[in-house]
Amino acid sequence: MPVRPAEQGRMRRVPQQRRSLEMVERIVAAGREVLLTDGYEGASTNRIAAAAGISPGSLYQYFPGKDAIVAEVVDRWTEEVQARISHVFTGALDAPTWTESVRTNMRVLLEALGENPRLLRVLIEQLPRTPDSRLVAFEHRIDALLAMWLRFNPGRRPIEHPEAIAWMLVRTVENVAVGYVLDQPPIEPDVIADQLTAMITAYLKEMLD
């Protein structure tokens, strides 16, 4: 059953007092653990409530169902990754060389995704990809930033279709990075970062020089 957009990240009541805040944190932490242990299909409000040490009735005071809890888990993870990568990406756009800029981003992306490969696997393989998900919104943000850099990068000739180039590069890097984290090949992350950097800079050089 897919995560319904209407339930994503929505709670029945917003906690105000310390006790309520702690209760929500227990539920979200339990939801994350059940998701990792049992997967999306195996997770249920009863299992999450049991893992949190509360009754299902107490859980329903804050969340309307499993999908809302899963959405909260996903939102928190993506917010952490987004903040980390967006900060580095924005700063690296002003790096003195393409190679330095690209490699910084590749290394941070691999590190951020690799910190919790179990959760990443659940998110990628079990949860449906919806147009209004935070992951898609993050991709679009990086698309826009890269397209803007391609369009206005000083000292370079204008290029055609910067949005298409940005979209292709972002999806290529994302697929390689996610595949690397999930497959765990016997290759050092620095090697992957170096090879991605070489591929991207060669492509950009062809487009911009």
XYZ file of C-alpha atoms in Angstrom:
209
model
C 0.000 0.000 0.000
C 1.644 3.278 -1.051
C 2.259 6.222 1.206
C -0.706 8.485 0.597
C 0.211 12.163 -0.012
C -2.623 13.347 2.202
C -1.095 11.546 5.178
C 2.541 12.337 4.546
C 4.143 13.943 7.568
C 0.741 14.781 9.132
C -0.098 14.071 12.735
C -3.490 14.120 14.385
C -2.207 16.579 16.945
C 0.924 18.658 17.135
C 2.768 17.981 20.398
C 3.353 20.993 22.608
C 4.288 19.701 26.025
C 7.473 17.831 26.790
C 5.655 14.584 27.497
C 3.849 14.723 24.142
C 7.075 15.548 22.310
C 8.788 12.581 23.922
C 5.889 10.330 22.968
C 6.114 11.371 19.308
C 9.864 10.769 19.315
C 9.317 7.263 20.726
C 6.758 6.498 18.032
C 8.955 7.788 15.209
C 12.010 5.939 16.529
C 9.961 2.748 16.821
C 8.560 3.265 13.340
C 12.041 3.568 11.937
C 13.210 0.390 13.665
C 10.163 -1.627 12.578
C 10.599 -0.341 9.029
C 14.201 -1.527 9.035
C 13.370 -4.870 10.637
C 10.125 -5.825 8.907
C 10.093 -3.652 5.785
C 7.218 -1.482 4.650
C 4.762 -4.309 4.025
C 5.581 -5.969 7.332
C 5.234 -2.810 9.386
C 1.967 -2.078 11.155
C 0.674 0.296 13.785
C 0.430 -2.584 16.254
C 4.083 -3.518 15.745
C 5.183 0.098 15.964
C 3.172 0.624 19.141
C 4.657 -2.523 20.684
C 8.185 -1.406 19.774
C 7.472 1.979 21.341
C 6.091 0.352 24.489
C 2.701 2.020 24.168
C -0.838 0.973 23.279
C -2.162 1.343 19.723
C -4.685 3.811 21.128
C -1.891 6.065 22.368
C -0.242 5.910 18.958
C -3.472 6.909 17.214
C -3.679 10.013 19.359
C -0.773 11.393 17.328
C -0.724 9.560 13.987
C -3.688 8.469 11.826
C -1.926 5.330 10.619
C 1.212 3.562 9.497
C 1.670 5.685 6.397
C 1.882 8.896 8.408
C 4.571 7.413 10.668
C 6.549 6.107 7.706
C 6.238 9.516 6.049
C 7.642 11.163 9.189
C 10.581 8.734 9.225
C 11.250 9.429 5.543
C 10.899 13.183 5.976
C 13.423 13.286 8.799
C 15.971 11.200 6.906
C 15.647 13.181 3.696
C 15.827 16.480 5.574
C 19.125 15.432 7.131
C 20.593 14.321 3.800
C 19.229 17.350 1.956
C 20.651 19.837 4.423
C 24.059 18.223 4.272
C 24.279 17.881 0.504
C 22.618 21.216 -0.338
C 25.059 23.113 1.871
C 28.080 21.484 0.276
C 26.639 21.714 -3.241
C 25.886 25.427 -2.975
C 29.324 26.204 -1.576
C 31.125 24.017 -4.077
C 29.600 25.888 -7.019
C 32.080 28.670 -6.267
C 35.101 26.365 -6.105
C 38.057 27.488 -8.261
C 37.963 24.402 -10.505
C 35.314 22.032 -11.795
C 37.241 19.055 -10.513
C 37.381 20.371 -6.959
C 33.709 21.327 -6.994
C 32.457 18.048 -8.437
C 34.633 15.796 -6.305
C 33.578 17.520 -3.086
C 29.960 16.861 -3.949
C 30.569 13.247 -4.942
C 32.361 12.436 -1.703
C 29.729 14.038 0.514
C 26.901 12.338 -1.391
C 28.467 8.901 -0.946
C 29.103 9.557 2.739
C 25.572 10.830 3.408
C 23.849 7.943 1.631
C 26.225 5.388 3.107
C 25.546 6.275 6.736
C 22.361 4.192 6.825
C 22.278 1.735 3.912
C 19.502 -0.342 5.520
C 17.114 2.592 5.575
C 18.186 3.649 2.096
C 17.358 0.174 0.790
C 13.861 0.311 2.267
C 13.257 3.793 0.857
C 14.484 2.907 -2.621
C 13.213 -0.647 -2.996
C 9.987 -0.735 -0.986
C 8.431 2.705 -0.789
C 6.651 4.095 -3.855
C 8.150 7.122 -5.559
C 5.510 9.858 -5.649
C 5.729 13.226 -7.491
C 5.296 15.156 -4.233
C 7.837 13.205 -2.154
C 10.701 14.983 -0.440
C 13.223 12.962 -2.415
C 11.788 14.181 -5.705
C 11.643 17.750 -4.392
C 15.303 17.530 -3.406
C 16.253 16.241 -6.855
C 14.442 19.161 -8.432
C 16.270 21.608 -6.172
C 19.653 20.243 -7.253
C 18.456 20.231 -10.883
C 17.630 23.928 -10.639
C 20.896 24.879 -8.946
C 23.009 23.015 -11.479
C 21.014 24.350 -14.433
C 21.455 27.896 -13.124
C 25.205 27.374 -12.789
C 25.393 25.969 -16.306
C 23.417 28.895 -17.698
C 25.272 31.698 -15.949
C 28.736 30.270 -15.322
C 30.979 33.240 -16.176
C 33.661 33.007 -18.808
C 32.034 30.117 -20.667
C 30.114 30.009 -23.898
C 26.322 29.675 -23.641
C 25.068 26.119 -23.846
C 21.808 24.718 -25.084
C 19.358 22.850 -22.900
C 20.971 23.418 -19.474
C 17.915 21.951 -17.742
C 18.246 18.704 -19.702
C 21.967 18.462 -18.962
C 21.381 19.112 -15.263
C 18.604 16.507 -15.111
C 20.768 13.870 -16.785
C 23.801 14.519 -14.587
C 21.832 14.509 -11.345
C 20.046 11.233 -12.191
C 23.267 9.586 -13.375
C 25.117 10.458 -10.199
C 22.170 9.501 -8.019
C 21.832 6.063 -9.601
C 25.537 5.321 -9.329
C 25.727 6.529 -5.717
C 22.640 4.600 -4.579
C 23.787 1.484 -6.442
C 27.207 1.708 -4.826
C 25.779 2.011 -1.315
C 23.278 -0.817 -1.783
C 25.507 -3.226 -3.715
C 28.577 -2.590 -1.559
C 31.135 -3.637 -4.191
C 34.769 -4.135 -3.054
C 35.702 -0.649 -4.265
C 36.806 2.229 -2.066
C 34.414 5.211 -2.042
C 37.270 7.513 -3.063
C 37.640 5.505 -6.268
C 33.952 5.885 -7.064
C 34.125 9.601 -6.280
C 37.172 10.000 -8.534
C 35.550 8.141 -11.418
C 32.294 10.076 -11.147
C 34.305 13.279 -11.066
C 36.254 12.307 -14.175
C 33.060 11.405 -16.035
C 31.203 14.592 -15.107
C 34.081 17.000 -15.682
C 34.807 15.454 -19.092
C 31.177 15.923 -20.061
C 31.055 19.507 -18.785
C 34.295 20.357 -20.549
C 32.775 19.156 -23.814
C 29.672 21.281 -23.220
C 31.300 24.452 -21.916
C 34.717 24.823 -23.510
